[in-house]
Amino acid sequence: MASSPQRKEANNPSADALLNATSALMTERNSVDVTFVDIAQRSGVNSALIRYHFGSKTGLFKALLERDAGGTFDNLDALVNAEMSAVEKMRHHVSGVIKTYFRYPYMNRLVGALSIDTESDMARFIAERFTKPLAAAQQAILEQGQREGVFRDIDPMLFHFSLVGACDHLFHARHSLKYAFGIEEITDDLRRRYADHITGILMESILLKP
Amino acid sequence: MASSPQRKEANNPSADALLNATSALMTERNSVDVTFVDIAQRSGVNSALIRYHFGSKTGLFKALLERDAGGTFDNLDALVNAEMSAVEKMRHHVSGVIKTYFRYPYMNRLVGALSIDTESDMARFIAERFTKPLAAAQQAILEQGQREGVFRDIDPMLFHFSLVGACDHLFHARHSLKYAFGIEEITDDLRRRYADHITGILMESILLKP
């Protein structure tokens, strides 16, 4: 019992190949419904190694979430603690959240699948590891803006849900984008325009009017 | 071939029981992963009748979407054509969208599941039947507000995605609400506060400043 299965993933080529294959399949299918067989086929790695590296599909999904989102929290901490106005921090934050969904469009569905399909311990873990720090950072920026006299008083929990939902939906609703608006691909330009749009909406609504 | 299987559902007790059971299961599980066996068990209706009434699970899901969302489009048309300011129309619209997700929290996931898991004809149908009319109504209200000189110029497509995503996310992310914020149930009061919050955010951001 020197190390848990989850620990073996780091810098291991077959574990990386499994994570990359899972990420690619979820992006292409716009869905988190991928099987061991799909992942093994795509990665060229024997599906027995999924169990070896990650214990289960849930373990693999959890490792993927950690890989994709885990690293962003150090940046978020740095942002919250930076010498910067709350307005600038909020702009950077919204742009960062949208970049994350642009890169990993399946992220919120992965969170949802892990929280529903597994025991509530996993939902609690995800809330502690991802949701709470994100909401706390947003609350800190909102409070800084109020101390600076530029933001109005706003419920940080409601703000959290509206920000995450608005940022995510363009990447989530690929079918709507394609069939209702004729857009097949989210280009870097569209991603930037959407970030500007969401930032504009959120900033306009929280800034105190002169 | 007097009528298609889908037509038989109207006012048929066993078809209604199947739709109600599916709706209840999706709400309770916060997921659209329900099987024929689940639906038959919950409804007390033999699963063979799913095929009889709806042709397939996809047919049942489509009928459920039509039942839940189909009726709202007449109201939306009436709203767009009403003698009312664009500001009032937009407030009513946001509140109506949130009420719909409050009542049918699985709606966007149902749209997603139908659009991904089935052939693109279904995704195109859903876009034509639901997404396009919704986006067109929003665009009409935005344009009215610009004619009235109260709304700024805003991209209606980006606005559509931000509005739908923001409205939906509280109901979608029940696990976050529970484990990150300790809220087990979305009460009518929370639903109203969220509607006020989203309306405030969107209205503040599209209103021209005096």
Coordinates of C-alpha atoms in Angstrom, one line a residue:
Chain A
M1 CA 0.0 0.0 0.0
A2 CA 2.9 2.4 -0.8
S3 CA 0.7 4.5 -3.0
S4 CA -3.0 4.6 -4.0
P5 CA -3.9 3.7 -7.6
Q6 CA -4.7 7.4 -8.3
R7 CA -1.1 8.3 -7.5
K8 CA 0.3 6.2 -10.3
E9 CA -1.1 8.4 -13.0
A10 CA 1.5 11.1 -12.7
N11 CA 3.9 11.1 -15.7
N12 CA 2.9 7.7 -16.7
P13 CA 2.6 7.4 -20.5
S14 CA -0.3 4.9 -20.5
A15 CA -2.2 6.9 -17.8
D16 CA -1.7 10.0 -19.8
A17 CA -2.8 8.3 -23.0
L18 CA -6.0 7.2 -21.2
L19 CA -6.7 10.7 -19.9
N20 CA -6.0 12.2 -23.4
A21 CA -8.3 9.7 -25.1
T22 CA -11.1 10.3 -22.7
S23 CA -10.8 14.0 -23.1
A24 CA -10.8 13.8 -26.9
L25 CA -13.8 11.5 -27.0
M26 CA -15.8 13.7 -24.6
T27 CA -15.0 16.7 -26.7
E28 CA -15.9 15.1 -30.0
R29 CA -19.1 13.6 -28.8
N30 CA -20.1 16.6 -26.7
S31 CA -21.0 14.0 -24.0
V32 CA -19.5 12.2 -21.1
D33 CA -21.0 8.9 -22.2
V34 CA -17.8 7.0 -23.0
T35 CA -17.1 3.4 -22.2
F36 CA -14.0 1.5 -21.2
V37 CA -14.0 -0.1 -24.7
D38 CA -14.1 3.4 -26.3
I39 CA -11.3 4.6 -24.2
A40 CA -9.1 1.5 -24.7
Q41 CA -9.7 1.6 -28.5
R42 CA -8.9 5.3 -28.8
S43 CA -5.9 5.3 -26.6
G44 CA -4.5 2.0 -27.8
V45 CA -4.0 1.1 -24.1
N46 CA -5.5 -2.2 -22.8
S47 CA -8.6 -1.4 -20.8
A48 CA -7.3 -3.5 -17.9
L49 CA -4.8 -0.6 -17.3
I50 CA -7.8 1.7 -16.6
R51 CA -8.4 -0.3 -13.5
Y52 CA -4.7 -0.5 -12.7
H53 CA -4.2 3.3 -13.0
F54 CA -7.5 4.7 -11.8
G55 CA -9.4 1.9 -10.0
S56 CA -12.6 2.5 -12.0
K57 CA -14.2 4.7 -14.6
T58 CA -15.2 7.0 -11.8
G59 CA -11.5 7.1 -10.7
L60 CA -10.5 8.0 -14.3
F61 CA -13.1 10.7 -14.5
K62 CA -12.0 12.2 -11.2
A63 CA -8.4 12.2 -12.4
L64 CA -9.4 13.9 -15.6
L65 CA -11.3 16.6 -13.7
E66 CA -8.2 17.1 -11.5
R67 CA -5.9 17.3 -14.5
D68 CA -8.2 19.8 -16.4
A69 CA -9.4 22.0 -13.5
G70 CA -7.0 21.3 -10.6
G71 CA -4.2 23.4 -12.0
T72 CA -6.4 26.5 -12.5
F73 CA -6.9 27.0 -8.7
D74 CA -3.4 28.2 -8.1
N75 CA -3.9 30.8 -10.8
L76 CA -7.2 31.8 -9.2
D77 CA -5.6 32.2 -5.8
A78 CA -2.9 34.3 -7.3
L79 CA -5.5 36.4 -9.0
V80 CA -7.5 37.0 -5.8
N81 CA -4.3 38.0 -4.0
A82 CA -2.9 40.2 -6.7
E83 CA -2.3 43.9 -6.5
M84 CA -5.1 44.7 -8.9
S85 CA -8.5 46.4 -8.9
A86 CA -11.6 44.3 -8.4
V87 CA -12.8 45.3 -11.9
E88 CA -9.6 44.0 -13.5
K89 CA -9.8 40.8 -11.4
M90 CA -13.4 40.1 -12.4
R91 CA -12.5 40.6 -16.1
H92 CA -9.6 38.2 -15.8
H93 CA -11.7 35.7 -13.9
V94 CA -14.6 35.6 -16.4
S95 CA -12.1 35.3 -19.3
G96 CA -10.3 32.5 -17.5
V97 CA -13.5 30.5 -16.8
I98 CA -14.5 30.8 -20.5
K99 CA -11.0 29.7 -21.6
T100 CA -11.3 26.6 -19.4
Y101 CA -14.7 25.6 -20.9
F102 CA -13.4 26.4 -24.4
R103 CA -10.6 23.9 -23.8
Y104 CA -12.6 21.3 -21.8
P105 CA -16.2 21.8 -23.0
Y106 CA -17.2 18.7 -21.1
M107 CA -16.1 19.9 -17.7
N108 CA -19.5 20.8 -16.1
R109 CA -21.0 17.6 -17.5
L110 CA -18.2 15.6 -16.0
V111 CA -18.8 17.3 -12.6
G112 CA -22.5 16.5 -13.0
A113 CA -21.9 12.9 -14.0
L114 CA -19.5 12.3 -11.1
S115 CA -21.9 14.0 -8.6
I116 CA -25.0 12.0 -9.7
D117 CA -23.8 8.6 -10.7
T118 CA -21.7 8.0 -7.7
E119 CA -22.2 8.1 -4.0
S120 CA -22.7 11.5 -2.4
D121 CA -19.1 11.4 -1.0
M122 CA -17.9 12.2 -4.5
A123 CA -20.4 15.1 -4.9
R124 CA -19.1 16.4 -1.5
F125 CA -15.5 16.0 -2.6
I126 CA -16.1 17.9 -5.9
A127 CA -17.9 20.7 -4.0
E128 CA -15.0 21.0 -1.5
R129 CA -12.3 20.7 -4.1
F130 CA -13.8 22.8 -7.0
T131 CA -17.0 24.6 -6.4
K132 CA -16.3 26.1 -3.0
P133 CA -12.9 27.6 -3.9
L134 CA -14.4 29.0 -7.1
A135 CA -17.3 30.6 -5.3
A136 CA -15.0 31.8 -2.5
A137 CA -12.7 33.5 -5.0
Q138 CA -15.7 35.2 -6.7
Q139 CA -17.0 36.4 -3.3
A140 CA -13.6 37.8 -2.4
I141 CA -13.5 39.8 -5.7
L142 CA -17.1 41.0 -5.2
E143 CA -16.3 42.1 -1.7
Q144 CA -13.1 43.9 -2.8
G145 CA -15.2 45.8 -5.4
Q146 CA -17.6 46.9 -2.7
R147 CA -14.7 48.0 -0.5
E148 CA -13.4 50.0 -3.4
G149 CA -16.8 51.5 -3.8
V150 CA -17.2 50.3 -7.4
F151 CA -19.5 47.2 -7.1
R152 CA -23.0 47.1 -5.8
D153 CA -24.1 44.6 -3.1
I154 CA -24.8 41.3 -4.8
D155 CA -25.6 37.8 -3.6
P156 CA -22.4 35.9 -4.2
M157 CA -24.1 32.5 -4.5
L158 CA -26.6 33.7 -7.1
F159 CA -23.8 35.4 -8.9
H160 CA -21.8 32.2 -8.9
F161 CA -24.5 30.2 -10.6
S162 CA -25.3 32.9 -13.1
L163 CA -21.6 33.3 -14.0
V164 CA -20.9 29.6 -14.4
G165 CA -24.1 28.9 -16.3
A166 CA -23.6 31.8 -18.7
C167 CA -19.9 31.0 -19.3
D168 CA -20.6 27.3 -19.9
H169 CA -23.7 27.3 -22.1
L170 CA -22.2 28.2 -25.5
F171 CA -19.8 25.2 -25.2
H172 CA -22.5 23.0 -23.7
A173 CA -25.2 23.6 -26.4
R174 CA -23.1 22.8 -29.5
H175 CA -26.2 21.3 -31.1
S176 CA -28.1 24.6 -30.8
L177 CA -25.1 26.5 -32.1
K178 CA -25.0 24.2 -35.2
Y179 CA -28.6 23.8 -36.1
A180 CA -30.2 27.0 -34.8
F181 CA -27.3 29.4 -35.8
G182 CA -25.4 27.5 -38.4
I183 CA -22.1 27.6 -36.6
E184 CA -20.2 24.3 -36.7
E185 CA -17.1 25.3 -34.7
I186 CA -16.3 27.5 -31.8
T187 CA -13.3 29.4 -33.1
D188 CA -10.9 31.4 -30.9
D189 CA -12.6 34.5 -32.2
L190 CA -16.1 33.4 -31.2
R191 CA -14.7 32.3 -27.8
R192 CA -13.2 35.8 -27.3
R193 CA -16.4 37.6 -28.4
Y194 CA -18.4 35.4 -26.0
A195 CA -16.0 36.2 -23.1
D196 CA -16.3 40.0 -24.0
H197 CA -20.1 39.6 -24.0
I198 CA -20.3 37.8 -20.7
T199 CA -17.8 40.1 -19.1
G200 CA -19.8 43.1 -20.4
I201 CA -23.1 41.7 -19.0
L202 CA -21.7 40.8 -15.6
M203 CA -19.6 44.0 -15.2
E204 CA -22.3 46.3 -16.3
S205 CA -24.7 44.7 -13.8
I206 CA -22.4 44.8 -10.7
L207 CA -20.8 48.2 -11.3
L208 CA -22.3 51.0 -9.3
K209 CA -23.7 53.7 -11.5
P210 CA -22.0 57.1 -11.2
Chain B
M1 CA -51.8 4.7 -41.2
A2 CA -54.5 6.9 -39.9
S3 CA -52.3 8.4 -37.2
S4 CA -48.6 8.2 -36.3
P5 CA -47.7 6.5 -33.0
Q6 CA -46.8 10.0 -31.6
R7 CA -50.4 11.2 -32.1
K8 CA -51.9 8.6 -29.8
E9 CA -50.4 10.1 -26.7
A10 CA -53.0 12.9 -26.4
N11 CA -55.4 12.4 -23.6
N12 CA -54.5 8.8 -23.2
P13 CA -54.1 7.7 -19.6
S14 CA -51.3 5.2 -20.1
A15 CA -49.3 7.7 -22.3
D16 CA -49.8 10.4 -19.7
A17 CA -48.7 8.0 -17.0
L18 CA -45.5 7.2 -18.9
L19 CA -44.8 10.9 -19.5
N20 CA -45.4 11.8 -15.8
A21 CA -43.2 8.9 -14.6
T22 CA -40.4 9.9 -16.9
S23 CA -40.6 13.5 -15.8
A24 CA -40.7 12.6 -12.1
L25 CA -37.7 10.2 -12.5
M26 CA -35.6 12.8 -14.3
T27 CA -36.4 15.4 -11.7
E28 CA -35.6 13.2 -8.8
R29 CA -32.3 11.8 -10.3
N30 CA -31.3 15.2 -11.7
S31 CA -30.4 13.2 -14.8
V32 CA -32.0 12.1 -18.1
D33 CA -30.5 8.6 -17.7
V34 CA -33.7 6.6 -17.3
T35 CA -34.5 3.2 -18.8
F36 CA -37.6 1.5 -20.1
V37 CA -37.6 -0.7 -17.0
D38 CA -37.4 2.4 -14.7
I39 CA -40.3 4.1 -16.5
A40 CA -42.5 1.0 -16.6
Q41 CA -41.9 0.3 -12.9
R42 CA -42.6 3.9 -11.8
S43 CA -45.7 4.3 -14.0
G44 CA -47.2 0.9 -13.5
V45 CA -47.6 0.7 -17.3
N46 CA -46.2 -2.2 -19.2
S47 CA -43.0 -1.2 -21.0
A48 CA -44.4 -2.5 -24.3
L49 CA -46.8 0.4 -24.2
I50 CA -43.8 2.8 -24.5
R51 CA -43.2 1.4 -28.0
Y52 CA -46.9 1.4 -28.7
H53 CA -47.4 5.1 -27.8
F54 CA -44.1 6.6 -28.6
G55 CA -42.2 4.2 -30.9
S56 CA -39.0 4.3 -28.9
K57 CA -37.4 6.0 -25.9
T58 CA -36.4 8.8 -28.2
G59 CA -40.0 9.2 -29.2
L60 CA -41.0 9.3 -25.6
F61 CA -38.3 11.9 -24.8
K62 CA -39.5 14.0 -27.8
A63 CA -43.1 13.8 -26.6
L64 CA -42.0 14.9 -23.1
L65 CA -40.1 17.9 -24.5
E66 CA -43.2 18.8 -26.6
R67 CA -45.4 18.5 -23.5
D68 CA -43.2 20.5 -21.2
A69 CA -41.9 23.2 -23.6
G70 CA -44.3 23.1 -26.6
G71 CA -47.1 25.0 -24.8
T72 CA -44.8 27.9 -23.7
F73 CA -44.3 29.1 -27.3
D74 CA -47.8 30.4 -27.7
N75 CA -47.3 32.5 -24.6
L76 CA -44.0 33.7 -25.9
D77 CA -45.6 34.8 -29.2
A78 CA -48.3 36.6 -27.3
L79 CA -45.6 38.3 -25.2
V80 CA -43.6 39.5 -28.2
N81 CA -46.7 40.9 -29.8
A82 CA -48.2 42.4 -26.7
E83 CA -48.6 46.2 -26.2
M84 CA -45.9 46.4 -23.7
S85 CA -42.5 48.1 -23.3
A86 CA -39.4 46.0 -24.2
V87 CA -38.2 46.4 -20.6
E88 CA -41.4 44.8 -19.3
K89 CA -41.3 42.1 -22.0
M90 CA -37.7 41.1 -21.2
R91 CA -38.6 40.9 -17.4
H92 CA -41.5 38.6 -18.2
H93 CA -39.4 36.5 -20.5
V94 CA -36.6 35.9 -18.1
S95 CA -39.0 35.1 -15.3
G96 CA -40.9 32.7 -17.7
V97 CA -37.7 30.9 -18.7
I98 CA -36.7 30.4 -15.1
K99 CA -40.2 29.1 -14.2
T100 CA -39.9 26.6 -16.9
Y101 CA -36.5 25.3 -15.7
F102 CA -37.9 25.3 -12.1
R103 CA -40.7 23.1 -13.2
Y104 CA -38.8 20.9 -15.6
P105 CA -35.2 21.1 -14.4
Y106 CA -34.1 18.4 -16.8
M107 CA -35.2 20.3 -19.9
N108 CA -31.8 21.4 -21.3
R109 CA -30.3 18.0 -20.6
L110 CA -33.3 16.4 -22.4
V111 CA -32.5 18.7 -25.4
G112 CA -28.9 17.7 -25.1
A113 CA -29.5 14.0 -24.9
L114 CA -31.9 14.1 -27.9
S115 CA -29.5 16.2 -30.0
I116 CA -26.5 14.0 -29.3
D117 CA -27.7 10.5 -28.9
T118 CA -29.8 10.5 -32.0
E119 CA -29.3 11.3 -35.7
S120 CA -28.8 14.9 -36.6
D121 CA -32.4 15.1 -38.0
M122 CA -33.6 15.2 -34.4
A123 CA -31.0 17.9 -33.5
R124 CA -32.3 19.9 -36.5
F125 CA -35.9 19.4 -35.5
I126 CA -35.3 20.6 -31.9
A127 CA -33.4 23.6 -33.2
E128 CA -36.3 24.5 -35.6
R129 CA -39.0 23.8 -33.0
F130 CA -37.5 25.2 -29.8
T131 CA -34.2 27.0 -30.1
K132 CA -34.9 29.2 -33.2
P133 CA -38.3 30.5 -31.9
L134 CA -36.8 31.3 -28.5
A135 CA -33.8 33.1 -30.0
A136 CA -36.1 35.0 -32.5
A137 CA -38.4 36.2 -29.7
Q138 CA -35.4 37.4 -27.7
Q139 CA -34.0 39.2 -30.8
A140 CA -37.5 40.8 -31.4
I141 CA -37.5 42.1 -27.8
L142 CA -33.9 43.4 -28.0
E143 CA -34.7 45.2 -31.3
Q144 CA -37.9 46.7 -29.8
G145 CA -35.8 48.0 -26.9
Q146 CA -33.3 49.6 -29.3
R147 CA -36.2 51.2 -31.3
E148 CA -37.5 52.6 -28.0
G149 CA -34.1 54.0 -27.3
V150 CA -33.7 52.1 -24.0
F151 CA -31.4 49.1 -25.0
R152 CA -27.9 49.2 -26.3
D153 CA -26.9 47.3 -29.4
I154 CA -26.2 43.7 -28.4
D155 CA -25.4 40.4 -30.3
P156 CA -28.7 38.4 -30.0
M157 CA -27.0 35.1 -30.4
L158 CA -24.5 35.7 -27.7
F159 CA -27.3 37.1 -25.6
H160 CA -29.4 33.9 -26.2
F161 CA -26.6 31.6 -24.9
S162 CA -25.9 33.7 -21.9
L163 CA -29.5 34.0 -20.9
V164 CA -30.3 30.3 -21.3
G165 CA -27.1 29.2 -19.5
A166 CA -27.6 31.6 -16.6
C167 CA -31.3 30.8 -16.2
D168 CA -30.7 27.0 -16.3
H169 CA -27.6 26.5 -14.1
L170 CA -29.1 26.8 -10.7
F171 CA -31.5 24.0 -11.5
H172 CA -28.8 22.0 -13.4
A173 CA -26.1 22.1 -10.7
R174 CA -28.2 20.7 -7.8
H175 CA -25.2 18.9 -6.4
S176 CA -23.2 22.2 -6.1
L177 CA -26.2 23.8 -4.5
K178 CA -26.4 21.0 -1.9
Y179 CA -22.7 20.3 -1.2
A180 CA -21.1 23.7 -1.7
F181 CA -23.9 25.9 -0.3
G182 CA -25.9 23.5 1.9
I183 CA -29.2 24.1 0.1
E184 CA -31.1 20.8 -0.4
E185 CA -34.2 22.2 -2.1
I186 CA -35.0 25.0 -4.6
T187 CA -37.9 26.7 -3.0
D188 CA -40.3 29.0 -4.7
D189 CA -38.6 31.8 -2.8
L190 CA -35.1 30.9 -4.1
R191 CA -36.5 30.5 -7.6
R192 CA -37.9 34.1 -7.4
R193 CA -34.7 35.5 -6.0
Y194 CA -32.7 33.8 -8.8
A195 CA -35.2 35.2 -11.4
D196 CA -34.7 38.7 -9.9
H197 CA -31.0 38.3 -9.9
I198 CA -30.8 37.2 -13.5
T199 CA -33.3 39.8 -14.6
G200 CA -31.2 42.4 -12.8
I201 CA -28.0 41.3 -14.4
L202 CA -29.4 41.1 -17.9
M203 CA -31.4 44.3 -17.7
E204 CA -28.6 46.4 -16.2
S205 CA -26.3 45.3 -18.9
I206 CA -28.6 46.0 -21.9
L207 CA -30.2 49.2 -20.7
L208 CA -28.6 52.3 -22.1
K209 CA -27.2 54.5 -19.4
P210 CA -28.9 57.9 -19.1

